[in-house]
Coordinates of C-alpha atoms in Angstrom, one line a residue:
Chain A
M1 CA 34.3 6.7 9.1
I2 CA 30.5 8.0 8.8
D3 CA 29.0 7.6 11.9
S4 CA 26.0 5.3 12.6
A5 CA 23.1 7.7 12.8
H6 CA 23.9 9.3 9.5
M7 CA 24.3 6.1 7.6
V8 CA 20.8 5.0 9.0
L9 CA 19.2 8.4 8.0
M10 CA 20.6 8.2 4.6
V11 CA 19.3 4.4 4.3
A12 CA 16.0 6.2 5.2
T13 CA 16.2 8.6 2.9
V14 CA 16.8 6.4 -0.1
L15 CA 14.3 4.0 1.0
F16 CA 11.9 7.3 0.9
A17 CA 12.9 8.3 -2.4
L18 CA 12.5 4.7 -4.2
G19 CA 8.9 4.8 -2.6
L20 CA 8.3 8.3 -4.1
V21 CA 10.2 7.1 -7.6
G22 CA 7.0 4.1 -7.5
V23 CA 4.4 6.2 -6.7
L24 CA 5.2 8.8 -9.3
T25 CA 5.8 6.1 -12.1
R26 CA 3.3 3.4 -11.5
K27 CA 0.2 3.2 -12.9
N28 CA -1.1 0.1 -11.0
V29 CA -3.0 1.2 -8.0
V30 CA -1.6 -1.8 -5.9
F31 CA 2.0 -1.0 -6.9
M32 CA 1.3 2.4 -5.7
L33 CA 0.1 1.1 -2.3
I34 CA 3.4 -1.2 -2.2
S35 CA 5.3 2.4 -2.8
V36 CA 3.3 4.1 -0.3
E37 CA 4.4 1.2 2.5
I38 CA 7.8 1.6 1.2
M39 CA 7.9 5.4 2.5
L40 CA 6.2 4.7 5.7
N41 CA 8.3 2.2 6.6
A42 CA 11.2 4.6 5.8
A43 CA 9.5 7.5 7.8
G44 CA 9.3 4.7 10.7
L45 CA 13.1 3.7 10.3
A46 CA 14.0 7.9 10.5
F47 CA 12.0 7.5 13.6
V48 CA 13.6 4.6 15.4
A49 CA 17.2 6.1 14.5
A50 CA 16.3 9.3 15.9
G51 CA 14.9 7.9 19.4
S52 CA 18.1 5.3 19.2
K53 CA 20.5 8.5 18.9
W54 CA 19.0 10.2 22.1
Q55 CA 18.5 7.0 23.7
Q56 CA 14.5 7.8 24.2
P57 CA 11.9 5.1 23.7
D58 CA 9.5 7.9 22.0
G59 CA 10.9 7.1 18.5
Q60 CA 9.7 3.5 18.9
V61 CA 6.8 4.7 20.3
M62 CA 6.3 6.9 17.3
F63 CA 7.2 3.7 15.1
L64 CA 4.0 1.6 16.7
F65 CA 1.9 4.5 15.7
I66 CA 3.3 4.6 12.3
L67 CA 2.4 0.8 12.2
A68 CA -0.8 0.8 13.3
M69 CA -1.9 3.7 10.9
A70 CA -0.2 1.8 7.8
A71 CA -2.2 -1.4 8.7
A72 CA -5.5 0.6 8.8
E73 CA -4.4 2.3 5.7
V74 CA -3.8 -0.9 3.7
S75 CA -6.7 -2.6 4.9
I76 CA -9.0 0.3 3.7
G77 CA -6.7 1.0 0.5
L78 CA -7.1 -3.0 -0.7
A79 CA -10.8 -2.8 0.2
L80 CA -11.0 0.4 -2.4
V81 CA -9.0 -1.7 -5.1
L82 CA -11.5 -4.5 -4.6
Q83 CA -14.3 -2.1 -5.2
I84 CA -12.5 -0.5 -8.2
Y85 CA -11.8 -3.5 -9.7
H86 CA -15.2 -4.9 -9.4
Q87 CA -16.7 -1.9 -10.9
H88 CA -14.4 -0.8 -13.3
K89 CA -12.6 -4.0 -14.4
T90 CA -9.5 -2.2 -14.6
L91 CA -6.6 -1.3 -11.9
D92 CA -5.2 1.7 -14.3
V93 CA -5.0 5.1 -12.5
D94 CA -5.2 6.9 -16.0
R95 CA -8.9 5.5 -16.6
L96 CA -10.1 6.2 -13.2
K97 CA -10.2 9.7 -13.6
E98 CA -14.0 10.2 -13.9
L99 CA -15.9 10.8 -10.5
R100 CA -19.3 9.5 -12.3
D101 CA -20.1 5.7 -12.7
Chain B
M1 CA 14.0 -3.9 -6.5
V2 CA 10.2 -3.4 -5.7
I3 CA 9.3 -0.7 -7.9
T4 CA 10.7 -2.1 -11.0
R5 CA 9.1 -5.4 -11.3
F6 CA 6.4 -6.1 -13.5
H7 CA 5.0 -9.1 -11.8
P8 CA 3.1 -8.2 -8.4
V9 CA 4.0 -11.5 -6.8
H10 CA 7.7 -10.8 -7.4
A11 CA 7.4 -7.1 -6.2
L12 CA 6.1 -8.6 -3.1
L13 CA 8.5 -11.0 -2.7
Y14 CA 11.3 -8.2 -2.9
L15 CA 9.0 -6.1 -0.6
A16 CA 9.4 -9.0 2.1
V17 CA 12.8 -9.0 1.6
S18 CA 13.0 -5.0 2.1
F19 CA 10.9 -5.5 5.4
L20 CA 13.0 -8.2 6.8
S21 CA 16.3 -6.2 6.2
V22 CA 14.8 -3.0 7.7
G23 CA 14.2 -5.1 10.9
M24 CA 17.5 -6.4 10.9
I25 CA 18.7 -2.5 10.9
F26 CA 16.3 -1.9 13.6
L27 CA 17.8 -4.8 15.7
S28 CA 21.2 -3.3 15.0
L29 CA 20.0 -0.2 16.4
G30 CA 19.3 -1.5 19.6
A31 CA 15.4 -1.7 19.1
P32 CA 14.5 -5.6 19.3
F33 CA 10.7 -5.2 20.0
V34 CA 10.4 -2.9 17.2
A35 CA 12.2 -5.3 15.1
A36 CA 10.2 -8.2 16.0
L37 CA 7.1 -6.0 15.6
E38 CA 8.2 -5.0 11.9
V39 CA 8.9 -9.0 11.2
I40 CA 5.5 -9.8 12.7
V41 CA 3.3 -7.0 11.4
Y42 CA 4.6 -5.9 8.3
A43 CA 6.2 -9.1 6.9
G44 CA 3.7 -11.1 8.2
A45 CA 0.2 -9.4 8.3
I46 CA 0.6 -6.5 5.4
I47 CA 2.2 -9.0 3.1
V48 CA -0.4 -11.6 3.5
L49 CA -2.8 -8.9 2.7
F50 CA -1.5 -8.1 -0.5
I51 CA -1.1 -11.6 -1.3
F52 CA -5.0 -12.1 -0.9
V53 CA -5.6 -9.1 -3.0
V54 CA -3.7 -10.0 -5.8
M55 CA -4.8 -13.6 -5.3
M56 CA -8.5 -12.4 -5.6
L57 CA -7.7 -9.9 -8.7
N58 CA -6.3 -12.7 -10.4
L59 CA -3.2 -10.4 -11.5
G60 CA -1.1 -12.7 -13.5
R61 CA 0.7 -12.5 -16.6
E62 CA -1.6 -9.8 -18.5
T63 CA -0.9 -7.5 -15.9
A64 CA 2.8 -8.1 -16.1
H65 CA 2.8 -7.3 -19.5
Q66 CA 0.5 -4.3 -19.4
E67 CA 3.1 -2.9 -16.9
K68 CA 5.9 -3.5 -19.3
E69 CA 4.4 -1.5 -21.8
W70 CA 3.4 1.2 -19.2
L71 CA 7.0 1.2 -17.7
K72 CA 8.9 3.1 -20.5
P73 CA 11.9 5.1 -20.1
K74 CA 10.3 8.3 -21.4
V75 CA 7.6 7.6 -18.4
W76 CA 9.7 7.0 -15.6
L77 CA 12.9 9.4 -16.5
L78 CA 11.8 12.7 -15.6
P79 CA 9.9 11.5 -11.9
S80 CA 13.2 9.6 -11.2
A81 CA 15.4 12.8 -12.0
L82 CA 13.1 15.3 -9.9
V83 CA 13.5 12.2 -7.0
L84 CA 16.9 12.2 -7.4
V85 CA 17.6 15.9 -6.9
L86 CA 15.5 15.7 -3.9
L87 CA 17.7 13.0 -2.6
A88 CA 20.8 14.8 -3.3
E89 CA 19.4 17.7 -1.2
M90 CA 18.3 15.5 1.7
I91 CA 21.7 14.0 1.6
I92 CA 23.4 17.4 1.3
L93 CA 21.5 18.4 4.3
L94 CA 22.2 15.4 6.1
F95 CA 26.0 15.6 5.8
T96 CA 26.4 19.6 6.5
D97 CA 25.7 19.6 10.2
S98 CA 28.3 18.5 12.7
K99 CA 29.0 15.0 13.1
Q100 CA 29.1 13.5 16.5
P101 CA 29.8 9.8 16.9
M102 CA 26.8 7.8 18.0
Q103 CA 26.5 5.5 20.7
V104 CA 24.2 2.8 20.3
A105 CA 22.0 2.2 23.2
V106 CA 19.4 -0.5 23.5
V107 CA 16.0 0.8 24.6
D108 CA 14.5 -2.1 26.3
P109 CA 10.7 -3.1 25.8
R110 CA 10.0 -2.4 29.6
K111 CA 10.9 1.6 28.9
L112 CA 8.9 1.4 25.6
A113 CA 5.9 0.3 27.7
L114 CA 6.3 2.5 30.4
S115 CA 6.4 5.3 27.9
L116 CA 3.7 4.0 25.8
Y117 CA 1.0 3.6 28.7
G118 CA 2.2 6.7 30.4
E119 CA 2.7 9.7 28.7
Y120 CA 1.4 8.4 25.4
I121 CA -1.8 6.7 26.8
I122 CA -4.1 9.6 24.7
A123 CA -2.4 8.8 21.8
V124 CA -3.0 4.9 22.1
E125 CA -6.5 5.3 22.6
L126 CA -6.6 7.5 19.3
T127 CA -4.7 4.7 17.8
G128 CA -7.5 2.2 18.6
F129 CA -10.3 4.5 17.4
L130 CA -8.0 5.0 14.1
L131 CA -8.0 0.9 14.1
M132 CA -11.7 0.6 14.7
A133 CA -12.7 3.1 11.9
G134 CA -10.2 1.2 9.4
I135 CA -11.7 -2.0 10.5
V136 CA -15.6 -0.5 9.9
G137 CA -14.6 1.1 6.9
A138 CA -12.9 -1.9 5.2
A139 CA -16.0 -3.8 5.9
H140 CA -18.3 -0.9 4.7
I141 CA -16.5 -0.6 1.4
G142 CA -15.3 -4.4 1.0
K143 CA -19.0 -5.2 0.6
H144 CA -20.6 -5.5 -2.7
M145 CA -22.5 -2.3 -3.0
H146 CA -25.0 -1.4 -5.9
T147 CA -24.4 2.0 -6.6
P148 CA -27.7 4.4 -5.6
M149 CA -29.0 6.1 -8.3
H150 CA -31.1 9.3 -9.3
R151 CA -34.5 8.1 -10.1
F152 CA -34.4 9.9 -13.4
L153 CA -31.4 7.6 -14.2
Q154 CA -33.0 4.6 -12.7
N155 CA -36.0 5.5 -15.4
G156 CA -33.5 5.5 -18.1
H157 CA -31.7 2.8 -16.7
G158 CA -34.9 0.9 -16.3
E159 CA -36.1 1.5 -20.0
K160 CA -32.9 0.1 -21.2
E161 CA -33.5 -2.8 -19.2
K162 CA -36.7 -3.4 -20.6
A163 CA -35.6 -3.0 -24.0
K164 CA -33.0 -5.4 -23.5
Q165 CA -35.7 -7.7 -21.9
T166 CA -38.2 -7.5 -24.6
R167 CA -35.9 -9.2 -27.0
P168 CA -36.9 -12.8 -27.8
P169 CA -35.4 -15.3 -25.5
E170 CA -33.3 -17.5 -27.1
P171 CA -34.6 -21.3 -27.4
V172 CA -33.4 -23.4 -24.4
S173 CA -32.4 -26.4 -25.4
N174 CA -30.5 -28.1 -22.5
E175 CA -31.0 -32.0 -21.6
Q176 CA -34.6 -31.7 -20.1
T177 CA -36.2 -29.9 -22.7
V178 CA -34.7 -32.1 -25.3
L179 CA -36.3 -35.1 -23.3
H180 CA -39.5 -33.1 -22.9
D181 CA -40.0 -32.8 -26.7
R182 CA -39.5 -36.3 -27.3

């Protein structure tokens, strides 16, 4: 029987890999932001698992910081998505290569 | 399931399911406060933000068709293979060290709060700075910017605008002019 910490860390690894596949394959900016959310969630899961293994509250503190960072990142990212859509009328990252407008 | 959907709203629903299940994992790991925060902040606030943006951009069936065209197997096969290699390496690394059985201990919110406001007080304040910067940045980016241009570009643009304006205006025929002509 596999013990619990390894199972949780494996779940976190699988989640992180899924988020990475999403970032690498998707072309829509909204889907890429969703995948980044999954990756941040996996990192927080690993932190909480480690903090629960050593019975320290530090892992959960780190998860709180990750949560705040994810909230700020999502708000900025979605504002950027809105601005991109208003300026270029597309969300395709391949068509957003040019720096000048 | 989240990364394979074509419709954005379906992907968001599966994302909410994923967040709730991660919250349940937290609860079984003995972190009830973090589980509650996960459900409230992620499944509450962040999903709502995404849904607002999907609603404002009106991403609907056309986006789904576009995604279906983009997501061919030759597009996702190579990144998936690379990430699979990475996943295998990480799992091998996880299982090569010594295994000791883990006792799940409940870290109560009181201990968490004492640690948060005791030794991590600087980090809490920095997080406050980060959130403030996020709010200000989102407000600044989100308001409708007209892009500042160099004056040469503006001249060129102005001439183009002028050329557009010198075109004879189309005759207006709404109800009032019709009445007036009569």
